[in-house]
Amino acid sequence: MVSKLDLYRVFFHVGDKKSFSAAARELYMTQPAVSQSISQLERELETRLFDRSPKGVKLTYEGAQLYDYVQSAMNLLEAGEQKIQELRNLDAGELRLGVGDTISRYFLMPFLEMFHEQFPGIKLKIVNGTTLEICDQLKSRGVDVAICNLPLDDDALELRPCYRIQDVFVAGKDYAHLLDHPLTLAEIAQLPLILLEPNSNSRKYVEDYLLSKGVRIAPEFELGSHDLLLAFAEINLGVACVTREFSQGYVEAGKLIELPLAEPIPERSIGICSLKHVPLSPASMKFVEIIEGIVDDNR
Amino acid sequence: MVSKLDLYRVFFHVGDKKSFSAAARELYMTQPAVSQSISQLERELETRLFDRSPKGVKLTYEGAQLYDYVQSAMNLLEAGEQKIQELRNLDAGELRLGVGDTISRYFLMPFLEMFHEQFPGIKLKIVNGTTLEICDQLKSRGVDVAICNLPLDDDALELRPCYRIQDVFVAGKDYAHLLDHPLTLAEIAQLPLILLEPNSNSRKYVEDYLLSKGVRIAPEFELGSHDLLLAFAEINLGVACVTREFSQGYVEAGKLIELPLAEPIPERSIGICSLKHVPLSPASMKFVEIIEGIVDDNR
DNA sequence: ATACCATATAAGCACTCCTAATGGGCATTA
DNA sequence: TAATGCCCATTAGGAGTGCTTATATGGTAT
């Protein structure tokens, strides 16, 4: 291949303008520079590309053949740069989010909606899974950003808490008698508990906390989603450990009651997770901005 | 557009190898140079193109989009260079010849045949016309080379005589009595002459020469081709002015006799004509070489 | 014949890329 | 866990190349 690709750009403009001088002006170069560039290209290809004459230049047969290729190539590069600009303007592109089921259902939807409205050209790809799975996706670049329940212990990740949540216990009307006094953790442990599966981050958090207080729990039910927790509790199958912020609908409608605790479970957060040392893509950055702009006051 | 196209070549190789170091080796560059090139490209496009990690690099979404364009462009340039090499090797291309009817019929055929056999990939385009028309084609680059009857007075043209020809007068058997003594030019002028059309270069040459000797001629017949001259003479319609070299068939077969002249018309030549200051195309050059290689001893 | 336009050529200079060396992050091996 | 190796980022200094300015040459039009 030719030593310097820029020679082809010069060739392209000269072939277009059929004049060294005109091409030079267009390229913001001087005429001698163009002249030398073409000479060098001809030398390297060992082929005369232009017939020079006092009123301009004309492509030789060989030059004309080459021009077809070069023209296409230059147009492609131009198109590529245009594409990049579109991506930069977020007129196109994609955003791949890793996020757990609960979070996407109760927390993320409004942000996804806003983002899509603001940047309709960006394709959204939502990957669901456990916190662990999603973090693996993050590391293998399967997703750009993840929204996870904190805390999360991983040195490779950059974590930005963005929404505080409170773990609480709720139950159906049959358990109304429990409202008369704040319950200790030990008392809670005696109730028929409805929890998420053990591999869920939320379950681990609560379980670990209770354990740190010397309380071991053994649930009656282990369910796959926050939705199911609420549904099971509503029909009085037991006491569910849920996120207060995501249970307001049920509580306000009187379907569930929140049990008072003698000491609340410490707050935790939903957080935005990304890889340390790997800058966010433009789309990801914008999405994070949207979330943080809205939830500004509650992190 | 990006300042230096070479950045795209580096980008292309890095995108291919997914490693700065590997790309550097392939490009015969150093790793820092590659690193800087990519940085510069990213800076100019204001877009991160690679995710760096200690075990290599990976295209970002934006980089991957760009890569598609750049890859195609690079392949096109590669293909263009290959095409040029084919043209240089005369595996492809075209040769556009301007040549008069007589010359193509009597002189050029064997050379065309040889050329085509040796370079079957070259398309041949033969443009017929008068000497004047052909020279115009040469100047407007309609043809690469012309084969003309000399002399020719044109400062813009480079003329290379390559085959000496002799103008002679021939006639049919009815004119056998003219063989008894060498004819003077004045005697010739009295005979019923068969000549080419006045705009033909050969006609002009002979007419001008005779005129310079004080002899004016008025032909009985003016014909469009050398073939017709011979045919008319054969059936005794008059005395034709022809080229000796192109009439041998008729003379040796006894169909025509060459009239002896007191003083022969000066020899002239067929010559290869090209534009001064405009180098020959590779195909043209080869064709000229073939002609000159064969007719070496007769110019 | 002169003026103008085009390309070609020459010499000096700025810039880029190379060489060489350093540092940091991660993975493999002892 | 410490040691080694690989890969990318960064820096400084020096060699080479392309660019610019200035000038030359050829051809055409007025």
XYZ file of C-alpha atoms (C1' of nucleotides) in Angstrom:
658
model
C 0.000 0.000 0.000
C 1.009 3.537 -0.638
C 3.087 5.204 2.064
C 0.710 8.009 2.972
C -3.011 7.851 2.531
C -3.202 11.614 2.407
C -1.810 11.378 -1.086
C -5.127 9.839 -2.047
C -7.043 12.726 -0.622
C -5.001 15.107 -2.717
C -5.472 12.859 -5.735
C -9.194 12.814 -5.098
C -9.490 16.580 -5.066
C -7.264 17.049 -8.081
C -9.240 14.429 -9.969
C -12.383 16.264 -9.037
C -11.202 19.773 -9.868
C -8.944 18.775 -12.745
C -6.498 21.386 -11.532
C -3.630 21.350 -9.080
C -4.190 24.946 -8.098
C -7.917 24.571 -7.535
C -7.386 21.440 -5.481
C -4.750 23.244 -3.451
C -7.175 26.016 -2.590
C -9.821 23.518 -1.617
C -7.389 21.621 0.553
C -5.945 24.747 2.119
C -2.571 23.821 0.747
C -0.244 25.492 -1.699
C -0.028 24.493 -5.306
C 3.529 23.162 -5.052
C 2.491 20.889 -2.228
C -0.231 19.412 -4.396
C 2.152 19.089 -7.279
C 4.616 17.212 -5.095
C 1.960 14.983 -3.598
C 0.752 13.869 -6.996
C 4.310 13.339 -8.165
C 4.985 11.186 -5.150
C 1.833 9.161 -5.661
C 2.754 8.613 -9.286
C 6.236 7.626 -8.261
C 5.010 5.135 -5.705
C 2.462 3.580 -8.025
C 4.946 3.824 -10.887
C 2.099 5.064 -13.007
C 1.314 8.426 -14.494
C -2.066 9.525 -13.228
C -2.511 12.933 -14.822
C -1.663 14.510 -18.136
C -0.445 18.000 -17.374
C -1.169 20.877 -19.670
C -1.017 24.627 -19.309
C -4.764 24.869 -18.882
C -5.091 22.224 -16.233
C -4.653 18.525 -15.831
C -6.584 15.513 -17.009
C -6.732 12.010 -15.629
C -4.941 9.397 -17.665
C -6.737 6.143 -18.326
C -4.972 4.616 -15.347
C -5.743 7.638 -13.240
C -9.393 7.497 -14.163
C -9.574 3.866 -13.166
C -7.966 4.616 -9.838
C -10.193 7.608 -9.306
C -13.296 5.442 -9.214
C -11.920 3.490 -6.311
C -10.549 6.479 -4.465
C -13.745 8.427 -4.860
C -15.765 5.638 -3.312
C -13.279 5.239 -0.512
C -13.315 8.940 0.313
C -17.076 9.011 0.296
C -17.113 6.082 2.676
C -14.791 7.810 5.085
C -16.927 10.903 4.873
C -20.024 8.851 5.598
C -18.259 7.198 8.511
C -17.453 10.534 10.042
C -21.007 11.666 9.566
C -22.206 8.548 11.298
C -19.912 9.290 14.201
C -21.346 12.756 14.480
C -24.845 11.329 14.553
C -23.818 8.996 17.308
C -22.274 11.878 19.175
C -25.447 13.885 18.830
C -27.345 10.854 20.039
C -29.334 10.838 16.828
C -28.429 7.189 16.542
C -26.795 4.463 18.516
C -27.787 2.117 21.262
C -27.925 1.965 25.010
C -27.551 -1.402 26.664
C -28.769 -1.473 30.227
C -28.340 -4.255 32.732
C -30.994 -4.148 35.389
C -32.854 -6.430 37.790
C -36.527 -7.178 37.323
C -37.738 -5.279 40.374
C -35.836 -2.179 39.511
C -36.913 -2.071 35.906
C -40.515 -2.579 36.901
C -40.800 -0.114 39.791
C -37.996 2.365 39.321
C -36.623 2.534 35.831
C -39.689 2.774 33.626
C -40.198 6.535 33.830
C -36.538 7.176 33.025
C -36.593 4.813 30.093
C -39.664 6.601 28.841
C -38.082 10.022 29.176
C -34.885 8.882 27.534
C -36.675 7.358 24.604
C -38.772 10.445 24.135
C -35.724 12.685 24.185
C -33.533 10.429 21.995
C -35.824 8.377 19.813
C -32.909 7.355 17.604
C -31.181 5.361 20.315
C -32.052 1.701 20.413
C -32.661 0.424 23.943
C -31.521 -2.996 24.977
C -32.501 -4.067 28.481
C -30.786 -7.091 29.961
C -32.507 -8.602 32.993
C -30.850 -10.840 35.499
C -29.572 -11.102 39.021
C -27.204 -8.471 40.286
C -24.343 -10.892 39.848
C -25.246 -11.802 36.282
C -25.631 -8.181 35.377
C -22.254 -7.277 36.795
C -20.707 -10.041 34.729
C -22.380 -8.601 31.656
C -20.911 -5.258 32.586
C -17.431 -6.680 32.782
C -17.717 -8.583 29.534
C -19.113 -5.429 27.917
C -22.474 -7.067 27.322
C -24.077 -3.934 28.731
C -22.929 -0.339 29.038
C -24.385 0.486 32.449
C -26.165 -1.427 35.154
C -28.689 -0.345 37.736
C -28.303 -2.506 40.806
C -29.281 -2.779 44.405
C -26.429 -1.683 46.584
C -24.365 -2.473 48.498
C -22.106 -4.229 46.072
C -18.584 -5.250 46.783
C -16.570 -5.208 43.597
C -13.375 -3.245 43.101
C -13.743 -3.222 39.357
C -16.989 -1.292 39.539
C -17.767 2.328 39.967
C -20.935 2.721 42.055
C -23.115 5.774 42.245
C -26.032 5.564 44.665
C -29.002 7.380 43.220
C -32.100 6.375 45.098
C -32.480 5.466 48.757
C -34.737 2.561 49.565
C -35.969 1.108 52.838
C -36.563 -2.560 53.496
C -39.753 -3.150 55.439
C -42.067 -5.982 56.397
C -45.649 -5.986 55.180
C -48.591 -8.275 55.685
C -52.286 -8.648 54.901
C -55.218 -7.673 57.091
C -55.063 -10.925 59.059
C -51.896 -9.595 60.681
C -53.408 -6.295 61.835
C -52.898 -7.307 65.458
C -49.139 -6.896 64.984
C -49.635 -3.158 64.702
C -50.085 -2.671 68.445
C -46.395 -2.481 69.273
C -43.075 -2.150 67.422
C -41.669 -5.545 66.633
C -38.158 -6.628 67.500
C -36.128 -8.470 64.900
C -36.430 -11.612 66.950
C -40.193 -11.325 66.842
C -40.082 -10.876 63.095
C -38.061 -14.036 62.754
C -40.875 -15.976 64.419
C -43.442 -14.938 61.831
C -44.098 -16.898 58.639
C -41.789 -15.034 56.287
C -42.092 -14.507 52.522
C -38.726 -13.655 50.993
C -36.982 -13.447 47.658
C -34.729 -16.260 46.503
C -31.414 -16.569 48.351
C -29.328 -15.445 45.377
C -31.104 -12.105 45.252
C -29.110 -9.176 46.453
C -31.986 -7.736 48.492
C -32.528 -11.045 50.287
C -28.847 -11.293 51.065
C -28.741 -7.778 52.411
C -31.595 -8.261 54.848
C -30.506 -11.741 55.841
C -26.940 -10.585 56.478
C -28.142 -7.643 58.506
C -30.366 -9.790 60.695
C -27.553 -12.270 61.100
C -25.293 -9.476 62.265
C -27.885 -8.830 64.944
C -27.852 -12.475 65.930
C -31.157 -13.284 64.271
C -31.449 -16.196 61.848
C -34.484 -16.403 59.597
C -36.082 -19.329 57.797
C -38.699 -18.250 55.266
C -41.918 -20.123 54.592
C -41.909 -18.945 50.989
C -39.124 -18.042 48.561
C -40.354 -16.223 45.482
C -38.831 -14.988 42.241
C -40.077 -11.417 42.154
C -41.113 -8.492 44.279
C -44.555 -8.625 42.655
C -45.111 -12.084 43.974
C -44.029 -11.061 47.470
C -46.772 -8.473 47.552
C -49.356 -10.798 46.067
C -48.600 -13.585 48.563
C -48.722 -11.212 51.510
C -52.006 -9.741 50.338
C -53.731 -13.119 50.609
C -52.347 -13.501 54.125
C -49.840 -16.207 53.418
C -47.320 -14.517 55.662
C -45.154 -11.489 56.274
C -43.168 -10.281 53.257
C -39.926 -8.410 53.258
C -40.257 -5.759 50.581
C -39.035 -2.363 49.524
C -41.206 0.356 50.987
C -40.930 2.614 47.965
C -42.166 -0.146 45.674
C -45.053 -1.187 47.872
C -46.808 2.127 48.266
C -49.574 1.136 45.901
C -50.608 -1.823 48.011
C -50.222 -0.018 51.324
C -52.093 3.112 50.307
C -54.884 1.004 48.861
C -55.187 -0.712 52.230
C -54.314 -4.091 50.800
C -51.204 -4.390 52.922
C -50.007 -2.962 56.192
C -46.437 -2.132 57.073
C -45.348 -3.666 60.336
C -43.687 -1.259 62.795
C -40.162 -2.229 63.739
C -38.424 -1.529 67.000
C -35.335 -0.685 65.006
C -35.535 -0.148 61.239
C -33.339 -1.985 58.820
C -30.682 0.459 57.652
C -31.430 2.199 54.413
C -29.647 1.081 51.281
C -29.622 2.465 47.765
C -30.238 1.659 44.188
C -27.088 2.595 42.354
C -25.731 3.150 38.884
C -22.885 0.744 38.182
C -20.212 1.077 35.556
C -16.728 -0.222 35.022
C -13.922 1.718 36.602
C -11.433 2.986 33.995
C -13.937 2.507 31.191
C -15.544 5.772 30.189
C -19.264 5.788 29.592
C -20.609 5.818 26.073
C -22.318 9.047 25.055
C -25.752 7.472 25.322
C -24.985 5.957 28.713
C -23.699 9.235 29.965
C -26.871 10.987 28.934
C -29.017 8.336 30.554
C -27.137 8.607 33.817
C -27.503 12.361 33.676
C -31.238 12.008 33.295
C -31.529 9.730 36.297
C -29.311 11.842 38.487
C -31.003 15.031 37.392
C -34.386 13.765 38.532
C -33.557 11.884 41.703
C -31.133 14.591 42.730
C -32.650 15.012 46.175
C -32.994 11.406 47.134
C -29.791 9.460 47.071
C -12.742 15.614 7.540
C -10.050 14.289 9.800
C -6.651 15.975 9.442
C -4.640 12.938 8.428
C -6.057 9.980 6.614
C -3.253 7.785 7.869
C -4.992 7.805 11.207
C -7.674 5.706 9.570
C -5.171 3.172 8.405
C -3.907 2.792 11.949
C -7.476 2.605 13.216
C -8.219 -0.060 10.653
C -5.354 -2.270 11.736
C -6.013 -1.785 15.432
C -9.672 -2.588 14.894
C -8.634 -5.692 13.027
C -6.022 -6.923 15.489
C -7.752 -5.600 18.599
C -4.356 -4.657 19.925
C -2.194 -1.583 19.626
C 1.006 -3.588 19.790
C -0.053 -6.118 17.176
C -1.198 -3.347 14.868
C 2.079 -1.559 15.400
C 4.035 -4.626 14.326
C 1.870 -5.056 11.262
C 2.274 -1.424 10.315
C 6.001 -1.393 10.987
C 5.419 1.294 13.548
C 6.077 1.504 17.242
C 3.407 0.982 19.828
C 3.576 4.564 21.128
C 2.998 5.848 17.630
C -0.115 3.722 17.327
C -1.282 4.836 20.729
C -0.852 8.468 19.780
C -2.503 8.016 16.422
C -5.611 6.530 17.964
C -5.665 9.202 20.626
C -5.455 11.858 17.977
C -8.226 10.304 15.941
C -10.430 10.100 19.001
C -9.631 13.693 19.818
C -10.503 14.898 16.364
C -13.725 12.929 16.176
C -14.433 13.796 19.800
C -15.459 10.203 20.249
C -13.872 7.329 22.094
C -13.276 4.528 19.639
C -11.636 1.849 21.774
C -12.008 0.578 25.291
C -8.505 -0.021 26.574
C -7.700 -2.819 28.916
C -4.467 -4.465 29.886
C -5.211 -7.479 27.739
C -5.965 -5.594 24.593
C -8.477 -3.124 23.257
C -12.033 -3.427 22.074
C -14.018 -1.246 19.740
C -16.693 0.852 21.379
C -20.096 0.913 19.778
C -19.138 4.107 17.990
C -15.796 2.627 16.978
C -17.474 -0.474 15.617
C -19.811 1.643 13.516
C -16.890 3.618 12.144
C -14.884 0.486 11.530
C -17.402 -0.798 8.997
C -16.925 2.293 6.888
C -13.173 2.416 7.265
C -12.768 -1.245 6.448
C -14.664 -0.842 3.212
C -12.697 2.255 2.336
C -9.366 0.562 2.937
C -10.387 -2.417 0.882
C -11.363 -0.093 -1.933
C -8.009 1.636 -1.886
C -6.318 -1.734 -1.859
C -8.405 -2.817 -4.838
C -7.573 0.411 -6.621
C -3.883 -0.174 -6.215
C -4.266 -3.712 -7.442
C -6.087 -2.409 -10.500
C -3.237 -0.022 -11.163
C -0.766 -2.862 -11.002
C -2.836 -4.820 -13.497
C -2.833 -1.849 -15.808
C 0.888 -1.491 -15.373
C 1.427 -5.151 -16.177
C -0.788 -4.642 -19.194
C -3.120 -7.310 -17.896
C -5.900 -4.830 -18.369
C -6.527 -1.446 -19.888
C -7.101 -0.078 -23.328
C -5.167 1.176 -26.278
C -6.830 3.774 -28.452
C -5.232 4.105 -31.861
C -5.936 6.722 -34.461
C -5.084 5.539 -37.925
C -6.031 6.068 -41.535
C -7.840 3.379 -43.504
C -4.990 2.581 -45.816
C -2.505 2.197 -43.057
C -4.669 0.010 -40.912
C -5.443 -2.216 -43.862
C -1.966 -2.636 -45.314
C 0.450 -1.853 -42.575
C -1.001 -2.108 -39.113
C -2.826 -5.418 -39.092
C 0.111 -7.653 -38.245
C 1.128 -5.391 -35.369
C -2.386 -5.284 -33.987
C -2.477 -9.036 -34.170
C 0.829 -9.420 -32.339
C -0.141 -6.911 -29.705
C -3.443 -8.579 -29.029
C -1.821 -11.957 -28.789
C 0.775 -10.681 -26.348
C -1.642 -8.592 -24.255
C -5.081 -10.111 -24.577
C -6.344 -8.074 -21.625
C -5.957 -4.747 -23.407
C -9.032 -3.528 -25.197
C -8.231 -2.140 -28.637
C -10.061 0.878 -29.943
C -9.232 1.879 -33.499
C -10.356 5.274 -34.699
C -10.330 5.741 -38.463
C -10.290 9.072 -40.169
C -8.230 11.451 -42.219
C -4.824 12.448 -40.951
C -6.246 15.764 -39.844
C -9.140 14.247 -37.965
C -6.873 11.800 -36.252
C -4.488 14.495 -35.133
C -7.409 16.382 -33.668
C -8.404 13.248 -31.771
C -4.845 13.035 -30.524
C -4.950 16.576 -29.220
C -8.309 16.152 -27.557
C -7.051 12.894 -26.060
C -9.571 10.872 -28.018
C -6.757 8.520 -28.935
C -3.443 7.705 -27.306
C -1.307 7.332 -30.402
C -1.793 7.871 -34.097
C -0.168 6.253 -37.089
C -0.072 8.739 -39.930
C 1.441 9.370 -43.273
C 4.257 11.826 -42.956
C 5.225 14.538 -43.522
C 3.090 16.341 -41.042
C 3.576 19.883 -39.949
C 2.382 20.322 -36.407
C 4.513 21.663 -33.599
C 2.390 20.025 -30.939
C 3.144 16.561 -32.231
C 6.056 14.265 -31.754
C 6.680 12.327 -34.966
C 8.631 9.129 -35.287
C 9.031 7.804 -38.804
C 8.878 4.043 -38.759
C 8.344 2.782 -42.276
C 9.567 4.234 -45.560
C 7.118 4.234 -48.418
C 7.461 5.171 -52.052
C 4.759 6.781 -54.130
C 4.571 5.272 -57.576
C 2.254 5.227 -60.554
C 0.694 1.983 -61.673
C -1.598 1.001 -64.506
C -3.259 -1.990 -66.108
C -2.017 -4.007 -69.082
C -3.468 -1.531 -71.595
C -0.728 0.863 -70.560
C 2.141 -1.568 -71.159
C 3.484 0.650 -73.940
C 4.470 3.218 -71.318
C 7.170 0.871 -70.121
C 9.505 1.608 -72.984
C 11.041 4.715 -71.503
C 11.141 6.477 -68.128
C 8.353 9.005 -67.901
C 8.831 12.589 -66.915
C 6.486 14.206 -64.469
C 5.031 16.283 -67.240
C 4.241 13.148 -69.199
C 2.555 11.668 -66.154
C 0.363 14.725 -65.862
C -0.963 14.076 -69.365
C -2.229 10.609 -68.486
C -5.725 9.923 -67.087
C -4.920 9.950 -63.409
C -6.648 8.088 -60.580
C -5.963 9.746 -57.243
C -7.201 9.809 -53.699
C -9.497 12.586 -52.522
C -7.888 16.007 -52.161
C -8.111 16.029 -48.379
C -5.983 12.926 -48.118
C -2.483 13.448 -46.896
C -0.962 11.190 -49.545
C -2.712 13.048 -52.329
C -1.551 16.362 -50.959
C 2.023 15.149 -50.715
C 2.250 14.035 -54.304
C 0.318 16.996 -55.633
C 2.497 19.444 -53.712
C 5.642 17.753 -54.903
C 4.587 17.878 -58.521
C 3.547 21.470 -58.107
C 6.993 22.287 -56.732
C 8.324 20.880 -59.980
C 5.966 23.074 -61.938
C 3.560 20.305 -62.838
C -0.148 20.659 -62.171
C -2.349 17.566 -62.261
C -6.065 17.119 -62.809
C -7.253 13.600 -62.004
C -9.926 11.763 -63.940
C -10.986 9.901 -60.839
C -10.909 10.767 -57.133
C -11.461 7.781 -54.896
C -11.857 7.187 -51.173
C -9.432 4.375 -50.599
C -6.186 2.877 -51.761
C -8.041 -0.348 -52.529
C -10.207 1.417 -55.025
C -7.194 3.017 -56.686
C -5.781 -0.404 -57.411
C -9.120 -1.808 -58.553
C -9.752 1.085 -60.946
C -6.290 0.862 -62.394
C -6.579 -2.864 -62.891
C -9.537 -2.434 -65.223
C -7.557 0.117 -67.202
C -9.491 3.190 -66.200
C -6.264 5.115 -65.867
C -2.972 5.519 -64.067
C -3.173 5.367 -60.289
C -0.857 6.992 -57.824
C -0.316 4.443 -55.080
C 2.103 3.316 -52.468
C 4.535 0.775 -53.854
C 4.716 -1.220 -50.645
C 0.965 -1.621 -50.547
C 0.611 -2.585 -54.162
C 3.031 -5.465 -54.354
C 0.247 -8.024 -54.454
C -1.214 -6.593 -57.630
C 2.137 -6.005 -59.296
C 3.595 -9.400 -58.533
C 0.429 -11.064 -59.751
C 0.851 -9.230 -63.016
C -2.423 -7.362 -62.632
C -0.702 -4.014 -62.568
C 2.542 -2.609 -63.859
C 4.584 0.099 -62.216
C 5.451 2.888 -64.592
C 9.117 3.857 -64.682
C 9.775 7.478 -63.763
C 12.595 9.676 -64.969
C 12.948 10.932 -61.436
C 11.252 9.143 -58.543
C 8.989 10.947 -56.120
C 10.966 11.380 -52.887
C 10.360 8.755 -50.282
C 8.205 9.595 -47.337
C 7.362 7.638 -44.210
C 4.605 6.304 -42.119
C 5.150 7.652 -38.657
C 4.016 7.209 -35.112
C 2.478 10.408 -33.809
C 1.986 11.402 -30.223
C 1.591 14.617 -28.331
C 4.752 16.391 -27.324
C 5.017 16.746 -23.537
C 2.405 14.060 -22.971
C 4.026 10.776 -22.029
C 2.706 7.638 -23.633
C 0.424 5.344 -21.683
C 1.959 2.000 -20.772
C -0.061 0.194 -23.412
C 0.821 2.760 -26.065
C 4.454 2.539 -25.168
C 4.425 -1.198 -25.583
C 2.655 -0.962 -28.905
C 5.165 1.525 -30.214
C 7.964 -0.726 -29.025
C 6.484 -3.610 -30.965
C 6.264 -1.610 -34.158
C 9.728 -0.163 -33.843
C 11.193 -3.499 -32.885
C 9.939 -5.102 -36.072
C 10.450 -2.376 -38.644
C 13.809 -1.529 -37.160
C 15.618 -1.712 -40.486
C 13.174 0.235 -42.591
C 12.474 3.733 -41.431
C 5.244 41.067 -27.747
C 3.572 41.153 -23.218
C 0.764 39.502 -19.516
C -1.333 35.860 -17.331
C -2.258 31.224 -15.931
C -0.876 26.725 -15.202
C 2.613 23.417 -13.332
C 7.653 22.416 -11.898
C 11.569 23.176 -9.054
C 14.571 24.710 -5.026
C 15.708 25.812 -0.296
C 14.480 26.565 4.481
C 11.661 25.361 8.227
C 8.068 23.215 11.130
C 6.117 19.171 12.384
C 5.491 14.348 12.901
C 7.057 10.106 13.872
C 10.644 7.236 15.685
C 13.746 5.670 19.437
C 14.274 4.896 24.181
C 12.789 4.651 28.666
C 9.214 4.762 32.500
C 4.923 3.636 34.829
C 0.576 1.270 35.867
C -2.779 -2.495 35.623
C -3.717 -7.238 35.140
C -2.675 -12.145 34.566
C 0.170 -16.124 34.971
C 3.638 -18.793 37.478
C 6.577 -20.276 41.223
C 2.157 -13.871 47.998
C 5.915 -12.362 45.404
C 7.850 -12.344 40.799
C 7.571 -12.075 35.983
C 5.543 -10.814 31.628
C 2.348 -8.487 28.597
C -0.151 -4.513 27.183
C -1.251 0.263 26.964
C -0.097 5.369 28.363
C 3.230 8.882 28.573
C 7.453 11.578 28.124
C 11.803 13.547 26.045
C 14.958 14.106 22.394
C 16.481 13.615 17.606
C 16.062 12.389 12.524
C 13.420 12.700 8.448
C 9.708 14.404 5.575
C 6.219 17.439 3.811
C 4.906 22.015 3.776
C 5.681 26.850 2.604
C 7.746 30.711 0.196
C 10.124 32.116 -3.777
C 11.390 31.375 -8.486
C 11.400 29.189 -13.071
C 9.307 27.466 -17.317
C 5.975 26.663 -20.829
C 1.806 27.880 -23.295
C -2.059 30.856 -24.466
C -4.650 34.969 -25.085
C -4.834 39.856 -25.691
